[in-house]
PDB file of C-alpha atoms in Angstrom:
ATOM      1  CA  MET A1200     -51.451  17.161 -19.510  1.00  0.00           C
ATOM      2  CA  LYS A1201     -49.152  19.434 -17.478  1.00  0.00           C
ATOM      3  CA  THR A1202     -47.719  16.405 -15.643  1.00  0.00           C
ATOM      4  CA  TYR A1203     -47.091  14.677 -18.961  1.00  0.00           C
ATOM      5  CA  LEU A1204     -45.215  17.720 -20.313  1.00  0.00           C
ATOM      6  CA  ALA A1205     -43.284  18.068 -17.070  1.00  0.00           C
ATOM      7  CA  LEU A1206     -41.917  14.556 -17.624  1.00  0.00           C
ATOM      8  CA  ILE A1207     -41.359  14.748 -21.376  1.00  0.00           C
ATOM      9  CA  VAL A1208     -39.488  18.072 -21.565  1.00  0.00           C
ATOM     10  CA  PRO A1209     -36.624  17.107 -19.175  1.00  0.00           C
ATOM     11  CA  LEU A1210     -36.272  13.719 -20.875  1.00  0.00           C
ATOM     12  CA  ALA A1211     -36.054  15.370 -24.287  1.00  0.00           C
ATOM     13  CA  ILE A1212     -33.398  17.762 -23.006  1.00  0.00           C
ATOM     14  CA  LEU A1213     -31.373  14.931 -21.461  1.00  0.00           C
ATOM     15  CA  ALA A1214     -31.645  12.844 -24.616  1.00  0.00           C
ATOM     16  CA  GLY A1215     -29.997  15.687 -26.524  1.00  0.00           C
ATOM     17  CA  CYS A1216     -27.005  15.504 -24.132  1.00  0.00           C
ATOM     18  CA  ALA A1217     -26.136  11.905 -24.972  1.00  0.00           C
ATOM     19  CA  LYS A1218     -22.903  11.765 -26.934  1.00  0.00           C
ATOM     20  CA  PRO A1219     -22.621   8.865 -29.362  1.00  0.00           C
ATOM     21  CA  VAL A1220     -19.512   6.704 -29.133  1.00  0.00           C
ATOM     22  CA  PRO A1221     -17.062   7.581 -31.918  1.00  0.00           C
ATOM     23  CA  LYS A1222     -15.893   4.798 -34.235  1.00  0.00           C
ATOM     24  CA  ASN A1223     -12.263   5.963 -34.012  1.00  0.00           C
ATOM     25  CA  PRO A1224     -10.173   5.526 -30.847  1.00  0.00           C
ATOM     26  CA  VAL A1225     -11.013   8.020 -28.115  1.00  0.00           C
ATOM     27  CA  LEU A1226      -8.756   9.405 -25.405  1.00  0.00           C
ATOM     28  CA  VAL A1227      -8.848   8.426 -21.735  1.00  0.00           C
ATOM     29  CA  ALA A1228     -10.316  11.842 -20.858  1.00  0.00           C
ATOM     30  CA  ASP A1229     -13.193  11.220 -23.295  1.00  0.00           C
ATOM     31  CA  VAL A1230     -14.162   8.041 -21.434  1.00  0.00           C
ATOM     32  CA  VAL A1231     -13.881   9.802 -18.059  1.00  0.00           C
ATOM     33  CA  ASP A1232     -16.073  12.656 -19.315  1.00  0.00           C
ATOM     34  CA  ASN A1233     -18.674  10.353 -20.899  1.00  0.00           C
ATOM     35  CA  ILE A1234     -18.665   7.384 -18.500  1.00  0.00           C
ATOM     36  CA  HIS A1235     -22.428   7.627 -17.858  1.00  0.00           C
ATOM     37  CA  ALA A1236     -23.463   8.367 -21.453  1.00  0.00           C
ATOM     38  CA  TRP A1237     -21.353   5.480 -22.787  1.00  0.00           C
ATOM     39  CA  ASP A1238     -22.293   2.919 -20.112  1.00  0.00           C
ATOM     40  CA  GLY A1239     -22.682  -0.458 -21.826  1.00  0.00           C
ATOM     41  CA  GLU A1240     -21.172   0.765 -25.109  1.00  0.00           C
ATOM     42  CA  THR A1241     -18.115  -0.773 -26.743  1.00  0.00           C
ATOM     43  CA  VAL A1242     -15.310   1.762 -27.171  1.00  0.00           C
ATOM     44  CA  THR A1243     -11.740   1.823 -28.386  1.00  0.00           C
ATOM     45  CA  VAL A1244      -9.494   3.899 -26.105  1.00  0.00           C
ATOM     46  CA  ARG A1245      -5.965   5.143 -26.727  1.00  0.00           C
ATOM     47  CA  GLY A1246      -3.799   5.755 -23.685  1.00  0.00           C
ATOM     48  CA  TRP A1247      -0.805   4.751 -21.579  1.00  0.00           C
ATOM     49  CA  LEU A1248      -1.020   1.489 -19.707  1.00  0.00           C
ATOM     50  CA  GLY A1249       0.172   1.739 -16.143  1.00  0.00           C
ATOM     51  CA  GLN A1250       1.412  -0.985 -13.880  1.00  0.00           C
ATOM     52  CA  CYS A1251      -1.018  -3.894 -14.076  1.00  0.00           C
ATOM     53  CA  GLN A1252      -1.266  -6.046 -10.998  1.00  0.00           C
ATOM     54  CA  ARG A1253      -3.855  -8.373  -9.547  1.00  0.00           C
ATOM     55  CA  LEU A1254      -5.714  -5.538  -7.805  1.00  0.00           C
ATOM     56  CA  SER A1255      -5.098  -2.623 -10.163  1.00  0.00           C
ATOM     57  CA  CYS A1256      -4.651  -1.892 -13.846  1.00  0.00           C
ATOM     58  CA  ASN A1257      -5.272   1.544 -15.281  1.00  0.00           C
ATOM     59  CA  LEU A1258      -5.073   3.450 -18.525  1.00  0.00           C
ATOM     60  CA  TYR A1259      -3.749   7.024 -18.297  1.00  0.00           C
ATOM     61  CA  SER A1260      -3.608  10.106 -20.494  1.00  0.00           C
ATOM     62  CA  SER A1261       0.187  10.242 -20.413  1.00  0.00           C
ATOM     63  CA  LEU A1262       3.221   8.128 -19.626  1.00  0.00           C
ATOM     64  CA  SER A1263       4.215  10.536 -16.854  1.00  0.00           C
ATOM     65  CA  ASP A1264       0.803  10.021 -15.174  1.00  0.00           C
ATOM     66  CA  ALA A1265       1.292   6.222 -15.276  1.00  0.00           C
ATOM     67  CA  ILE A1266       4.778   6.541 -13.771  1.00  0.00           C
ATOM     68  CA  ILE A1267       3.666   8.943 -11.018  1.00  0.00           C
ATOM     69  CA  VAL A1268       0.841   6.648  -9.907  1.00  0.00           C
ATOM     70  CA  ALA A1269       3.138   3.599  -9.922  1.00  0.00           C
ATOM     71  CA  SER A1270       5.938   5.287  -7.960  1.00  0.00           C
ATOM     72  CA  GLN A1271       6.526   4.074  -4.405  1.00  0.00           C
ATOM     73  CA  ARG A1272       6.273   7.514  -2.789  1.00  0.00           C
ATOM     74  CA  PRO A1273       4.465   9.832  -5.180  1.00  0.00           C
ATOM     75  CA  ASP A1274       4.270  13.562  -4.572  1.00  0.00           C
ATOM     76  CA  GLN A1275       0.656  14.050  -3.419  1.00  0.00           C
ATOM     77  CA  ALA A1276       0.036  17.108  -5.601  1.00  0.00           C
ATOM     78  CA  LYS A1277       1.302  15.308  -8.701  1.00  0.00           C
ATOM     79  CA  LEU A1278      -0.595  12.156  -7.724  1.00  0.00           C
ATOM     80  CA  SER A1279      -3.909  14.018  -7.494  1.00  0.00           C
ATOM     81  CA  ALA A1280      -3.410  15.421 -10.998  1.00  0.00           C
ATOM     82  CA  ALA A1281      -2.280  12.070 -12.475  1.00  0.00           C
ATOM     83  CA  ILE A1282      -4.853   9.736 -10.934  1.00  0.00           C
ATOM     84  CA  ASP A1283      -7.618  10.603 -13.416  1.00  0.00           C
ATOM     85  CA  GLY A1284      -7.334   7.449 -15.518  1.00  0.00           C
ATOM     86  CA  ILE A1285      -9.712   4.606 -16.177  1.00  0.00           C
ATOM     87  CA  SER A1286      -9.599   1.286 -14.405  1.00  0.00           C
ATOM     88  CA  ILE A1287      -9.469  -1.834 -16.568  1.00  0.00           C
ATOM     89  CA  GLY A1288     -11.301  -4.950 -15.429  1.00  0.00           C
ATOM     90  CA  SER A1289      -9.452  -8.217 -15.096  1.00  0.00           C
ATOM     91  CA  THR A1290      -9.558 -11.270 -17.302  1.00  0.00           C
ATOM     92  CA  LYS A1291      -6.803 -13.848 -17.504  1.00  0.00           C
ATOM     93  CA  LYS A1292      -6.432 -13.404 -21.268  1.00  0.00           C
ATOM     94  CA  PHE A1293      -6.243  -9.596 -21.006  1.00  0.00           C
ATOM     95  CA  ASP A1294      -3.766  -9.675 -18.118  1.00  0.00           C
ATOM     96  CA  GLN A1295      -1.453 -11.986 -20.071  1.00  0.00           C
ATOM     97  CA  ALA A1296      -1.618  -9.748 -23.147  1.00  0.00           C
ATOM     98  CA  ALA A1297      -1.119  -6.581 -21.071  1.00  0.00           C
ATOM     99  CA  ALA A1298       1.856  -7.811 -19.003  1.00  0.00           C
ATOM    100  CA  PRO A1299       4.568  -6.948 -21.564  1.00  0.00           C
ATOM    101  CA  LEU A1300       2.865  -3.656 -22.514  1.00  0.00           C
ATOM    102  CA  GLN A1301       3.063  -1.907 -19.147  1.00  0.00           C
ATOM    103  CA  PHE A1302       4.171   1.729 -19.444  1.00  0.00           C
ATOM    104  CA  SER A1303       3.609   1.796 -23.193  1.00  0.00           C
ATOM    105  CA  GLU A1304       1.004   3.451 -25.370  1.00  0.00           C
ATOM    106  CA  VAL A1305      -1.804   1.060 -26.218  1.00  0.00           C
ATOM    107  CA  ILE A1306      -5.262   0.770 -27.673  1.00  0.00           C
ATOM    108  CA  VAL A1307      -7.792  -1.020 -25.476  1.00  0.00           C
ATOM    109  CA  ARG A1308     -11.155  -2.110 -26.811  1.00  0.00           C
ATOM    110  CA  GLY A1309     -13.820  -2.820 -24.237  1.00  0.00           C
ATOM    111  CA  ILE A1310     -17.244  -2.171 -22.774  1.00  0.00           C
ATOM    112  CA  VAL A1311     -17.634   0.979 -20.671  1.00  0.00           C
ATOM    113  CA  SER A1312     -19.175   0.594 -17.219  1.00  0.00           C
ATOM    114  CA  ASP A1313     -20.284   3.364 -14.883  1.00  0.00           C
ATOM    115  CA  GLU A1314     -21.134   0.977 -12.038  1.00  0.00           C
ATOM    116  CA  CYS A1315     -18.396   2.488  -9.861  1.00  0.00           C
ATOM    117  CA  HIS A1316     -19.413   6.078 -10.542  1.00  0.00           C
ATOM    118  CA  GLY A1317     -22.839   6.258  -8.972  1.00  0.00           C
ATOM    119  CA  TRP A1318     -24.060   8.111  -5.940  1.00  0.00           C
ATOM    120  CA  MET A1319     -22.615   6.679  -2.697  1.00  0.00           C
ATOM    121  CA  VAL A1320     -20.625   4.031  -4.600  1.00  0.00           C
ATOM    122  CA  ASP A1321     -16.960   3.335  -3.998  1.00  0.00           C
ATOM    123  CA  CYS A1322     -15.297   0.497  -5.868  1.00  0.00           C
ATOM    124  CA  MET A1323     -11.909  -0.830  -4.897  1.00  0.00           C
ATOM    125  CA  ASP A1324      -9.556  -3.546  -6.120  1.00  0.00           C
ATOM    126  CA  ARG A1325      -9.569  -3.393  -9.882  1.00  0.00           C
ATOM    127  CA  ALA A1326     -12.838  -1.627 -10.518  1.00  0.00           C
ATOM    128  CA  SER A1327     -14.050  -1.950 -14.089  1.00  0.00           C
ATOM    129  CA  ASP A1328     -14.514   1.374 -15.838  1.00  0.00           C
ATOM    130  CA  ILE A1329     -13.939  -0.697 -18.944  1.00  0.00           C
ATOM    131  CA  TYR A1330     -14.373  -4.441 -19.333  1.00  0.00           C
ATOM    132  CA  PRO A1331     -11.529  -5.315 -21.718  1.00  0.00           C
ATOM    133  CA  ILE A1332     -11.991  -7.181 -24.964  1.00  0.00           C
ATOM    134  CA  SER A1333      -8.545  -6.621 -26.482  1.00  0.00           C
ATOM    135  CA  ILE A1334      -5.309  -4.676 -26.153  1.00  0.00           C
ATOM    136  CA  LYS A1335      -2.640  -3.843 -28.687  1.00  0.00           C
ATOM    137  CA  SER A1336       0.518  -1.812 -28.646  1.00  0.00           C
ATOM    138  CA  ILE A1337       0.863   1.369 -30.635  1.00  0.00           C
ATOM    139  CA  SER A1338       4.155   0.979 -32.438  1.00  0.00           C
ATOM    140  CA  PRO A1339       6.349   4.065 -32.266  1.00  0.00           C
ATOM    141  CA  THR A1340       6.796   5.791 -35.586  1.00  0.00           C
ATOM    142  CA  LYS A1341      10.241   5.758 -37.130  1.00  0.00           C
ATOM    143  CA  VAL A1342      11.983   9.016 -37.894  1.00  0.00           C
ATOM    144  CA  ASN A1343      14.129   9.030 -41.061  1.00  0.00           C
TER     145      ASN A1343
END
């Protein structure tokens, strides 16, 4: 009985830590913070699309972060602070839709994956923190 309780109590505690995926768009930091809890879940994320290339495409919290990471010779201190985005997996359809939206604010819908965030795991070349389903631009609001 003690062994049974020793297994059940930690599982019950951990189950209480799981954060459900919100229906509304979340921020990039929310996905970073919940990458394990939301693994396999479909989310809608609002952020700034960086430079998308064959081997890299990321969503950032701010336009300045996207620009710093894309710069040819970034300041290392600024780069370390800016690099905390999420990597978007590659599909031909997504890449075509994303091409004209680089360095703009977008909403990406996709499936979260924590496969590159495990113990002793290091993914390179367009790791998929989110497998994209769709992308759309957030139109700037007009000021009268």
